Each structure stands twice: as C-alpha cells, then as structure tokens.
PDB file of C-alpha atoms in Angstrom:
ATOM      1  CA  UNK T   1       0.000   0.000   0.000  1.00 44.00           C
ATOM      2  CA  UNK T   2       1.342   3.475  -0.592  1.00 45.00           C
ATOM      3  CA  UNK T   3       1.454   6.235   2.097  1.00 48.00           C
ATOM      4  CA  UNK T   4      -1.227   7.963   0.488  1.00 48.00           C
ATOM      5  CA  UNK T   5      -3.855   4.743   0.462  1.00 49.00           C
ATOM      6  CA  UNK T   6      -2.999   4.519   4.225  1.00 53.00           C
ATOM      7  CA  UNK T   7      -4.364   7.457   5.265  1.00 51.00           C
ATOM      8  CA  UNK T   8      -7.053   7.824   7.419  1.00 55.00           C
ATOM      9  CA  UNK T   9      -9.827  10.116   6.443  1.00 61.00           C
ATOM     10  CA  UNK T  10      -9.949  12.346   9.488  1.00 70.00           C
ATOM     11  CA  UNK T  11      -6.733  14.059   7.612  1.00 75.00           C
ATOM     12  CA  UNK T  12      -8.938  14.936   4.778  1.00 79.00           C
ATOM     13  CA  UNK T  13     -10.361  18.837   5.129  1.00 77.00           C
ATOM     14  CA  UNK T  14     -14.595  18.756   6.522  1.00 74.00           C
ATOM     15  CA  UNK T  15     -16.577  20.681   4.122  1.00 81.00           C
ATOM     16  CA  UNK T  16     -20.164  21.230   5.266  1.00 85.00           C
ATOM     17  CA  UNK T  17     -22.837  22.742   2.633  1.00 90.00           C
ATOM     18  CA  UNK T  18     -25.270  24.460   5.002  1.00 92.00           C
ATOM     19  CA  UNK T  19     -26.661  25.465   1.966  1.00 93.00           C
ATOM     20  CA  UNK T  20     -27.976  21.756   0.992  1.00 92.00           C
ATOM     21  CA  UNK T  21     -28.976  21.359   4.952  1.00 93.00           C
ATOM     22  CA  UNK T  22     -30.843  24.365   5.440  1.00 94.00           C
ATOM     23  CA  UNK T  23     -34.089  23.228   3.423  1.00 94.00           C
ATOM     24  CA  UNK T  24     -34.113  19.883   4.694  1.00 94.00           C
ATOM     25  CA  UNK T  25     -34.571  20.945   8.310  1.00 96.00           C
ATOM     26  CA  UNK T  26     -38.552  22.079   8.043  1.00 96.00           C
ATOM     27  CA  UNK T  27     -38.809  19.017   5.962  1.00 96.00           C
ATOM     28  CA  UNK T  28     -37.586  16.811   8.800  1.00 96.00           C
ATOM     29  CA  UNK T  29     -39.580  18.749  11.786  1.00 96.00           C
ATOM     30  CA  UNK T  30     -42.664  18.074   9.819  1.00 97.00           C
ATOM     31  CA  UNK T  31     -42.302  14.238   9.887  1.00 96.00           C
ATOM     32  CA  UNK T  32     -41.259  14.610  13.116  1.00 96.00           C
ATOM     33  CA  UNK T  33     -44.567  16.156  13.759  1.00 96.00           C
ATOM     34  CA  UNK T  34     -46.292  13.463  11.315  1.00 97.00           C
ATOM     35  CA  UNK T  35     -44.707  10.625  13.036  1.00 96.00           C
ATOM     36  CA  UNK T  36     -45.830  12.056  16.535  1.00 95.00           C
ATOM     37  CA  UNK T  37     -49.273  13.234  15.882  1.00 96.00           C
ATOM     38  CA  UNK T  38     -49.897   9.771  13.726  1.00 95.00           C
ATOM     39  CA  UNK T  39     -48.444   7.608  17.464  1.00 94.00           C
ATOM     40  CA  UNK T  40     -51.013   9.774  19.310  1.00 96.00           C
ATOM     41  CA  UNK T  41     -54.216   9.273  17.217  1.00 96.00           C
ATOM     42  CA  UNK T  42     -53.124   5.583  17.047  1.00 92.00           C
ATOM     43  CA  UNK T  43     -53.159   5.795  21.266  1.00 92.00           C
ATOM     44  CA  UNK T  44     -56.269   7.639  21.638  1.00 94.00           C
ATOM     45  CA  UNK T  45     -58.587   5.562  18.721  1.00 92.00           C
ATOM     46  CA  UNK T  46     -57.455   2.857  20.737  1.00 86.00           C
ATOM     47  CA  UNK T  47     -58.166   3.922  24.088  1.00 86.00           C
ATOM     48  CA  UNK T  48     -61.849   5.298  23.109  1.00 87.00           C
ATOM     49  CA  UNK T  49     -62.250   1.303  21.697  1.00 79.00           C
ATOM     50  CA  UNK T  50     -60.688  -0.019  24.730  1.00 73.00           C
ATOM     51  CA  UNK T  51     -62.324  -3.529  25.079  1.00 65.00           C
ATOM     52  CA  UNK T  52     -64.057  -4.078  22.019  1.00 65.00           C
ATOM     53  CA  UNK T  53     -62.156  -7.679  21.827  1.00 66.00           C
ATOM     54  CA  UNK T  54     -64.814  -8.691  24.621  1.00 70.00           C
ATOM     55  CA  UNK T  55     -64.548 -11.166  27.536  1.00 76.00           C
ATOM     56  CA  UNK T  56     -64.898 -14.391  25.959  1.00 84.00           C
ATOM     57  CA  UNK T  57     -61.923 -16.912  25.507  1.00 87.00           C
ATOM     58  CA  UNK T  58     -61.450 -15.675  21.907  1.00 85.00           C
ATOM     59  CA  UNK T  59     -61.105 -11.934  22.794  1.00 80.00           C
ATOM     60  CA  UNK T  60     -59.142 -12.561  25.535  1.00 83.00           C
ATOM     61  CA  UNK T  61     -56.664 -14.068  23.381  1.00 86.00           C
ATOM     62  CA  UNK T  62     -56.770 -11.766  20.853  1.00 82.00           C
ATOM     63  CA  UNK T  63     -56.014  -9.120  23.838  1.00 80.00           C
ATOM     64  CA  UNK T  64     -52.889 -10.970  24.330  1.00 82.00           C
ATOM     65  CA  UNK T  65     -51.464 -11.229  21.438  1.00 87.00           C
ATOM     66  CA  UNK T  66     -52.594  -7.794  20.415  1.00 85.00           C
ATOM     67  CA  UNK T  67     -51.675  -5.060  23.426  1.00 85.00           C
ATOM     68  CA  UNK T  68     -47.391  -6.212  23.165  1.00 90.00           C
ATOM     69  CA  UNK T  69     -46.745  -5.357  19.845  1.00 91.00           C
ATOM     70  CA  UNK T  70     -49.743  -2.522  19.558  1.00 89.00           C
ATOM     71  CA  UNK T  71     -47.939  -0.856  22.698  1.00 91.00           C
ATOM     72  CA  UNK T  72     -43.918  -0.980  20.770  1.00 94.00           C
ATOM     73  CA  UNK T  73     -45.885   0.603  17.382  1.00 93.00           C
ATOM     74  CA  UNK T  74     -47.176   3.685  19.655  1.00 93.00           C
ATOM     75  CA  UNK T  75     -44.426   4.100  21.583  1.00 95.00           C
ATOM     76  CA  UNK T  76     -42.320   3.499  18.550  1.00 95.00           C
ATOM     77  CA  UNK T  77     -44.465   6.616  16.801  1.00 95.00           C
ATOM     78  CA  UNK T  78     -44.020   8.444  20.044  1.00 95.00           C
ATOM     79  CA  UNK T  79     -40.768   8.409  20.569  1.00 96.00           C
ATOM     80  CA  UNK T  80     -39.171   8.408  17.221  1.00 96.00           C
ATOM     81  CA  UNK T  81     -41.320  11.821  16.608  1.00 95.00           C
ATOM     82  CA  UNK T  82     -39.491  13.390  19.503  1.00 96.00           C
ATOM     83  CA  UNK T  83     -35.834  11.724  18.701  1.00 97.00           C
ATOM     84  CA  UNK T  84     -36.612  13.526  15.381  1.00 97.00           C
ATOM     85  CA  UNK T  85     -37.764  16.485  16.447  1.00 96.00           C
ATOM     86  CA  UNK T  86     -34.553  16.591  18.881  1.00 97.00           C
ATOM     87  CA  UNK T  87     -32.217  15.806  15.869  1.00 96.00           C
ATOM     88  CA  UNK T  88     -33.607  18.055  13.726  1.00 97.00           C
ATOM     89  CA  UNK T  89     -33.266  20.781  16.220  1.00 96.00           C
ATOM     90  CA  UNK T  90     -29.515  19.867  16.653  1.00 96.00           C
ATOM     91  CA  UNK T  91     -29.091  19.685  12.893  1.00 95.00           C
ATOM     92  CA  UNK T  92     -30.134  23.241  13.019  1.00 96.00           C
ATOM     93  CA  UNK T  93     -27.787  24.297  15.365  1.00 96.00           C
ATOM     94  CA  UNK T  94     -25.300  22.952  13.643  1.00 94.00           C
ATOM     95  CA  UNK T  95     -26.057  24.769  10.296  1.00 95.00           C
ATOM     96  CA  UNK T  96     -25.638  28.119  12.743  1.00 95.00           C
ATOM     97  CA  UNK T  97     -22.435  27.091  14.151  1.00 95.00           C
ATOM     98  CA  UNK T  98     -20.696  26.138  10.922  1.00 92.00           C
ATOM     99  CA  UNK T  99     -22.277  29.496   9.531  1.00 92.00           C
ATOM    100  CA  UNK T 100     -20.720  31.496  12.140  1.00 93.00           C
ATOM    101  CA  UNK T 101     -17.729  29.845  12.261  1.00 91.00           C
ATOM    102  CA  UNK T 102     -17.225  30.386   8.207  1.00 88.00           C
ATOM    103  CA  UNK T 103     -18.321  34.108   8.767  1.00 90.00           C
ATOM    104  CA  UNK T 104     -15.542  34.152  11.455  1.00 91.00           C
ATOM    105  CA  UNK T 105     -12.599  32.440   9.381  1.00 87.00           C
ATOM    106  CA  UNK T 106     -13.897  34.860   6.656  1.00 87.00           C
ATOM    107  CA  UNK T 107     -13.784  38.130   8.977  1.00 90.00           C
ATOM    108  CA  UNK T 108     -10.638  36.941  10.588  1.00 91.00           C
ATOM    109  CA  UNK T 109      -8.231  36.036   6.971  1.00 89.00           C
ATOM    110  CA  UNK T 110     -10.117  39.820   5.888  1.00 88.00           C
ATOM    111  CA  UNK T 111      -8.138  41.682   8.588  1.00 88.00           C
ATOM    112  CA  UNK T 112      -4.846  39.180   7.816  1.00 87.00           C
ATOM    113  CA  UNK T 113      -5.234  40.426   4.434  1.00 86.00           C
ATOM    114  CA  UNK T 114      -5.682  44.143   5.385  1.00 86.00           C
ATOM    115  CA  UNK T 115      -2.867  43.888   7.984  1.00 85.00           C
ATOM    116  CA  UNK T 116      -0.153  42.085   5.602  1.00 85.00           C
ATOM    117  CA  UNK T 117      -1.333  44.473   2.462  1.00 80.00           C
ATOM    118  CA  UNK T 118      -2.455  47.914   4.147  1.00 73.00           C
ATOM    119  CA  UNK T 119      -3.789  50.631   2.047  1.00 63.00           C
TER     120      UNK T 119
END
C-alpha cells in the first residue's frame, strides 16, 4: 500500500454545505410532527375502543397477542417523533455554528489580508 492509500480520512479537510442542509430541516420537523401526531391518534382511537375484543376466551386471546406489539408501534411513533424532532433541532444548530464559524474564518483572513497588504 502506498502512504497515500494509508491514510485515514480524518486528515482529509470537513466541508459542510449548510446550503444543501438548510431546506431539509422544516422538511424533517414536519415528519417529526407526522410521526408524533400519527403515534397519538393511534393511542387515543385505541383507548376510546378499549375492550371491544370482549370477555370471551377468543377476545381474551386476541387481547394478548394484540396489546405487546400494539404498545412498541405507539411508543415506537411516540418516541421516534421526539428523537426527530430533537435531531432536527440539533441539525439546526449545527447549520448556525458552521455558519458562524465560516463568517468568522472569513472576517478573521479579511483583517490578515488588510494587515499584511495595508492601504
């Protein structure tokens, strides 16, 4: 292998387009909303039918088999909204601080360049 194929990646220089990130973060709150809102009308159509399987053998069978994996899908919908919602929110915050630290590096080689060519 040559020295250049062993490199590791990390030595390579980041380049972030906030640009390409900025429109994706409404789009991502939105499903984050979507995914939310759909976990909560799953929970409450649910509760309002609460018991509709009825008491015989049958529907208490179907009960059993039914609440388990019909509580991980709402919870599922519940949480993954928020974990979205929270990453999306970071992902914005992220956009800002490689914004401001561009506008910085910008600001900062300006007044290099004004300092090593005056006037």
């Amino acid at each position: 292998m040559s020295e250049q194929q062993q490199q590791s990646s990390w030595n390579e220089p980041l380049r972030v387009d906030t640009d390409l990130m900025r429109p994706a973060i409404p789009r991502l709150m939105s499903l984050a909303h979507r995914l939310r809102s759909a976990g909560e009308k799953l929970q409450n159509t649910s509760e309002s039918l609460r018991g509709c399987e009825g008491g015989d053998k049958t529907g208490q069978k179907f009960d059993g088999q039914y609440q388990g994996p019909h509580h991980d899908v709402v919870t599922a919908a519940l949480q993954g909204g928020a974990v979205l919602e929270d990453s999306t929110g970071q992902v914005a915050d992220m956009v800002k601080a490689f914004e401001a630290s561009e506008e910085n590096a910008a600001a900062t080689g300006n007044a290099l360049r004004s300092q090593m060519n005056p006037g």
